[in-house]
Short mmCIF file of C-alpha atoms in Angstrom, two decimals:
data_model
loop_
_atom_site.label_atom_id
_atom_site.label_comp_id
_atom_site.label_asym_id
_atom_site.label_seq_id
_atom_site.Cartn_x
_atom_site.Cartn_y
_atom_site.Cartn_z
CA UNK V 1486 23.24 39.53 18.73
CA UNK V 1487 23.71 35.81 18.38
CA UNK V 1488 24.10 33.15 21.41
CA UNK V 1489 25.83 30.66 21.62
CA UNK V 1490 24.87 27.78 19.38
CA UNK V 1491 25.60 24.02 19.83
CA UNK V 1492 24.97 21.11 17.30
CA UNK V 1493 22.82 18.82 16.79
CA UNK V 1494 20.58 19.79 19.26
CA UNK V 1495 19.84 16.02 19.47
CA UNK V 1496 21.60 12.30 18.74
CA UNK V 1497 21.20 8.67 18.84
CA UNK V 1498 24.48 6.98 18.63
CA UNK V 1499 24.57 3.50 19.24
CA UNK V 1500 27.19 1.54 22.05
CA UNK V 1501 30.56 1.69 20.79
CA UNK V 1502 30.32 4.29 18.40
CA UNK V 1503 32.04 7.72 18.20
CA UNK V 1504 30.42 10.96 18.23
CA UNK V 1505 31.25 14.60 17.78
CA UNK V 1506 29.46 18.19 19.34
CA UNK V 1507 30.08 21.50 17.72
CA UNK V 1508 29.79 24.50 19.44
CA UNK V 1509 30.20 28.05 18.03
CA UNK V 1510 30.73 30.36 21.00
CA UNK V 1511 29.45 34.30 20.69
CA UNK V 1512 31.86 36.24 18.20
CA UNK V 1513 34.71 37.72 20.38
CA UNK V 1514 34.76 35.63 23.08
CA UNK V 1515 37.47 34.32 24.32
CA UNK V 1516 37.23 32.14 26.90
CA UNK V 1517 35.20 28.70 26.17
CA UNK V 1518 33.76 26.31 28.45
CA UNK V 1519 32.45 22.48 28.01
CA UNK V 1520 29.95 20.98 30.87
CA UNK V 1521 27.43 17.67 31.39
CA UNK V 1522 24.09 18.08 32.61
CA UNK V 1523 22.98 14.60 33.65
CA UNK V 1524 20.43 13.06 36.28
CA UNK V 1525 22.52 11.11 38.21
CA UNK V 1526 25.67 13.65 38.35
CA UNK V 1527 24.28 17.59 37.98
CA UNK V 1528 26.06 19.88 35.72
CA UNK V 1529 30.02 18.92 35.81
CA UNK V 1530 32.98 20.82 34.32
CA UNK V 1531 34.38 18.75 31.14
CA UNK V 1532 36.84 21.13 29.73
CA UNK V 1533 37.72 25.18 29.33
CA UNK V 1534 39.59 26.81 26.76
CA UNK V 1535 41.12 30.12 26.92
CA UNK V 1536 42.78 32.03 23.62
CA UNK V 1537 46.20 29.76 22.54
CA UNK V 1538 46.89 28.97 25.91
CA UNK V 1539 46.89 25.12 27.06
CA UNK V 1540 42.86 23.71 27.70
CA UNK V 1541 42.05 22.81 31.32
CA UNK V 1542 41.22 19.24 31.11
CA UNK V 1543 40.81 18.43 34.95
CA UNK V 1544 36.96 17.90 34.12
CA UNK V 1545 37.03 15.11 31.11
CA UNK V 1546 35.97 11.96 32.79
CA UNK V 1547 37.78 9.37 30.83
CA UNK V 1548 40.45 9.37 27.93
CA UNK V 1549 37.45 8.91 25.24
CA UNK V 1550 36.68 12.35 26.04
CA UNK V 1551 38.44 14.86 24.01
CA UNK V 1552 38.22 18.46 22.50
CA UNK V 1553 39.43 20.85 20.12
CA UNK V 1554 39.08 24.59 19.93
CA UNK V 1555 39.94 25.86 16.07
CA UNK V 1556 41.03 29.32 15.56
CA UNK V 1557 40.24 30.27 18.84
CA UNK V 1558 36.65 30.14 18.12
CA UNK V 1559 34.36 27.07 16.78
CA UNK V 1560 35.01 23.84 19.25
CA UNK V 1561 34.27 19.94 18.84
CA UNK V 1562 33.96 17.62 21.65
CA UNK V 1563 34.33 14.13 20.73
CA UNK V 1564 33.83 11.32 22.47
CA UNK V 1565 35.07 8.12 21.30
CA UNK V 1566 33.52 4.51 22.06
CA UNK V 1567 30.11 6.14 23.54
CA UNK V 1568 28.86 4.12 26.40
CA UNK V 1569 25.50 4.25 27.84
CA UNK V 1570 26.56 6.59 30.70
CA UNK V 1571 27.46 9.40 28.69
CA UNK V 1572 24.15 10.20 27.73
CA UNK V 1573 23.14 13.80 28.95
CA UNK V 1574 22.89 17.00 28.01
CA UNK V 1575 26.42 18.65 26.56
CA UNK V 1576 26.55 22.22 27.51
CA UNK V 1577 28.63 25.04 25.97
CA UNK V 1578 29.36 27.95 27.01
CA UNK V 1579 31.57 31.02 26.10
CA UNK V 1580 32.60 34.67 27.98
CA UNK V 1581 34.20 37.71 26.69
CA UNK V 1582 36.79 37.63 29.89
CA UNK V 1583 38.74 34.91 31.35
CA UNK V 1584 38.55 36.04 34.52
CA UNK V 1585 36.57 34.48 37.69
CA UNK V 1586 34.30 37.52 37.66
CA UNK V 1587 32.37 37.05 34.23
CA UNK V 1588 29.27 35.37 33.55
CA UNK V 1589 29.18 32.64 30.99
CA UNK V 1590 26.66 32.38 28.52
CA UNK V 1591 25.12 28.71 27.44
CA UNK V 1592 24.21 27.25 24.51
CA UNK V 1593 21.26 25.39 24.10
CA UNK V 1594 22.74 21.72 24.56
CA UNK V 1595 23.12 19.15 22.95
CA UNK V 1596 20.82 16.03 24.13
CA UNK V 1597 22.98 12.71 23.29
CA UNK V 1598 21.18 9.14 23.68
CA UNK V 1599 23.40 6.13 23.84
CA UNK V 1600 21.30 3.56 22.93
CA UNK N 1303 37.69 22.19 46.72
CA UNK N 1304 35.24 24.50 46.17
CA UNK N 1305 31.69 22.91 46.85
CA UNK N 1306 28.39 24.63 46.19
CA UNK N 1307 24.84 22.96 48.04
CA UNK N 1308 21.48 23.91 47.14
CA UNK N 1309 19.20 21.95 50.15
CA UNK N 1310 16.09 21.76 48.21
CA UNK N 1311 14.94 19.95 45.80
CA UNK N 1312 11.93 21.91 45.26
CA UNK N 1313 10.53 25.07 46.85
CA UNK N 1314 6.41 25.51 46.03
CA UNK N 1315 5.50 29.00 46.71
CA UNK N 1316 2.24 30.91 45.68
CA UNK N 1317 1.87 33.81 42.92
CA UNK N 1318 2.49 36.91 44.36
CA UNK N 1319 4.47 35.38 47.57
CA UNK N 1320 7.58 36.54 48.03
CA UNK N 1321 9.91 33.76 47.63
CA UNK N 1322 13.62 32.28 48.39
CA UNK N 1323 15.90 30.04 47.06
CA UNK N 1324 18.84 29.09 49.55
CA UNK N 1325 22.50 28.36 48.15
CA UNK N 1326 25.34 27.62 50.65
CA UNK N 1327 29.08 27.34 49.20
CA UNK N 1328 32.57 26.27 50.51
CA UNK N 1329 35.87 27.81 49.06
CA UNK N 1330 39.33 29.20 49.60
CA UNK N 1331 39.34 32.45 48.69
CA UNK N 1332 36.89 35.05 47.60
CA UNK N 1333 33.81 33.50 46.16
CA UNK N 1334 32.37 34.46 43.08
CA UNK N 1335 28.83 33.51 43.22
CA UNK N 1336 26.50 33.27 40.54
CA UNK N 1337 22.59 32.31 39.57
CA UNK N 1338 21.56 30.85 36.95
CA UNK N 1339 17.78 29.60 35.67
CA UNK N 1340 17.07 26.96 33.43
CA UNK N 1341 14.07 26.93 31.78
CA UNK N 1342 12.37 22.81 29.47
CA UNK N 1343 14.94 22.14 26.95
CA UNK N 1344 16.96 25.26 27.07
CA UNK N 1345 20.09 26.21 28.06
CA UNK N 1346 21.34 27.85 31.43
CA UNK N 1347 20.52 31.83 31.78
CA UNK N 1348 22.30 34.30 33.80
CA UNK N 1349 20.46 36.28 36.66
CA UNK N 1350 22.88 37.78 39.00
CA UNK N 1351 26.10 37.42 40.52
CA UNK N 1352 28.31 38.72 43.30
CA UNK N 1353 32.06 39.88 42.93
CA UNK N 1354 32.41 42.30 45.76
CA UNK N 1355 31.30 45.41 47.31
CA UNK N 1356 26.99 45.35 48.07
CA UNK N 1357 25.74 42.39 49.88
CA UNK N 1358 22.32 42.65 47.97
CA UNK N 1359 22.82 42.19 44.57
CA UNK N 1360 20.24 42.64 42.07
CA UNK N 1361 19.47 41.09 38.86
CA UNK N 1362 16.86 40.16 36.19
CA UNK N 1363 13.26 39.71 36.12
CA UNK N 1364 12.88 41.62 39.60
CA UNK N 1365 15.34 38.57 41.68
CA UNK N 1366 18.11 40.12 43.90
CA UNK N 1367 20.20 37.93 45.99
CA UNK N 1368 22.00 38.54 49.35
CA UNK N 1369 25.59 37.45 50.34
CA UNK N 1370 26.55 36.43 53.58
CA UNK N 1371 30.08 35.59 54.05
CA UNK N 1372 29.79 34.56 57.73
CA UNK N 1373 27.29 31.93 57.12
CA UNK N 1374 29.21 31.40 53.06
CA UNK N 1375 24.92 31.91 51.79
CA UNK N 1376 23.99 33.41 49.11
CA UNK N 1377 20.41 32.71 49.06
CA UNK N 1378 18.26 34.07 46.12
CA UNK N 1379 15.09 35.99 46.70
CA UNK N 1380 11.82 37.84 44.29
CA UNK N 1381 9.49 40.18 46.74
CA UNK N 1382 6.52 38.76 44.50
CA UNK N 1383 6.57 35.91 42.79
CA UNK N 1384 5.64 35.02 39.37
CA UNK N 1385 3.78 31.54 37.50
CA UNK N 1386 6.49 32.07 35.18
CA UNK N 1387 9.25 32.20 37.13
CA UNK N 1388 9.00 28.28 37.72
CA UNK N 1389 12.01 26.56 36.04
CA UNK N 1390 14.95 25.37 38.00
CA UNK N 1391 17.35 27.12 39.53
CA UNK N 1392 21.42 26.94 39.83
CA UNK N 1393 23.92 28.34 41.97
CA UNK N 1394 27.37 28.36 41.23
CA UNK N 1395 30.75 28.87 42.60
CA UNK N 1396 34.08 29.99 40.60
CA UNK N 1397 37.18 30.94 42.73
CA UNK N 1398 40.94 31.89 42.34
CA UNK N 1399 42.68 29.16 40.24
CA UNK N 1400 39.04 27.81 39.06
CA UNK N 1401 37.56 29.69 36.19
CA UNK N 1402 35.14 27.03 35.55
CA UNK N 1403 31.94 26.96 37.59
CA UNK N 1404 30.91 24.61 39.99
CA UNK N 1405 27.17 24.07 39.94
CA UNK N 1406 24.50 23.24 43.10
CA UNK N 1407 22.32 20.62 42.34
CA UNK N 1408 19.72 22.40 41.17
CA UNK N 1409 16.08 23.71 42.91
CA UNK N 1410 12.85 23.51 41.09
CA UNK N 1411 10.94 26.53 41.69
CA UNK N 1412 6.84 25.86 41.25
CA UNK N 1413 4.79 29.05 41.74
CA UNK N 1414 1.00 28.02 42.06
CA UNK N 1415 -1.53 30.23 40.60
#
């Protein structure tokens, strides 16, 4: 069946400008997770949604950082202002279980250059 | 906090050596360990993971990984290894009250032909 999918698979934003990241998790699951892969800092935690209940934010790194979860499926992260330190890799990833005992399953990523 | 360390940068190992990746992790709790492999410009893909019961756990493409909770390791391991297996390797971490993984930094696995 189909992954997870994540778009654009690549952008070039500029200083100062705002972009957004789509991610459409596997069909039926519910749980939906938001990480950075970047040289300097590994792969960190941004944000994790779970069905209507409130997203764990703990991970977003500044208050430019936001995200959205429609329908309990499709999800946007947007981050506002870019600076050249958010350039990485934006991984999603979804699982068919909230629980601590399920694997996750990644997107490809999303590469984002702040030039 | 839950912390998850991966020593090596880089393990080199020949084709058809058996070969090892270590992972050592800090929580409170049961662990709930997981490996993950990353191949150029694609996303992160599952291998194995531990919940409970066996030690040895076994998991795709022939790796198998052994947890030790007295030295908190859960080092993973291929009896033969392949040129295609290089890619870099994660280990990671989720616990009671964190569903989210916490990552290693990451080994890059080279097998030589």
């Amino acid at each position: 069946g189909a992954g997870v999918s994540q778009s654009p698979s690549n952008k070039v934003t500029e200083k100062g400008k705002d972009v957004e990241l789509r991610c459409d998790p596997i069909s039926g699951h519910t749980a939906l997770y938001w990480y950075r892969q970047s040289l300097g800092q590994g792969l960190e935690f941004l944000i994790y949604f779970q069905g209507n209940s409130a997203p764990d934010k703990s991970g977003l790194p500044s208050d430019r950082f936001s995200a959205e979860r429609t329908g309990g499926s499709v999800s946007t992260l947007t981050i506002q202002r870019t600076q050249q330190e958010d350039s990485a890799v934006y991984l999603c990833a979804s699982s068919p279980d909230p629980t601590y005992t399920y694997e996750q399953y990644f997107g490809p990523g999303t590469r984002l250059t702040v030039t | 906090a839950q912390s998850v360390a991966q020593p090596e940068d880089q393990v080199n190992v020949a084709e058809g050596n058996p070969l090892t990746v270590k992972c050592t992790y800090s929580v409170s709790g049961n662990p709930y360990l997981f490996w993950y492999v990353q191949y150029p410009n694609r996303g992160l893909q599952f291998l194995l993971k531990y919940i409970t019961g066996d030690n040895l756990v076994k998991g795709s493409y022939g790796f198998e990984a052994e947890f030790n909770k007295s030295q908190t390791s859960f080092h993973l391991k291929k009896p033969s290894a392949l040129v295609s297996d290089s890619a870099l390797y994660f280990c990671a971490l989720s616990g009671t009250g964190r569903r989210a993984l916490t990552f290693g930094s990451g080994t890059r696995l080279q097998v030589q032909p």
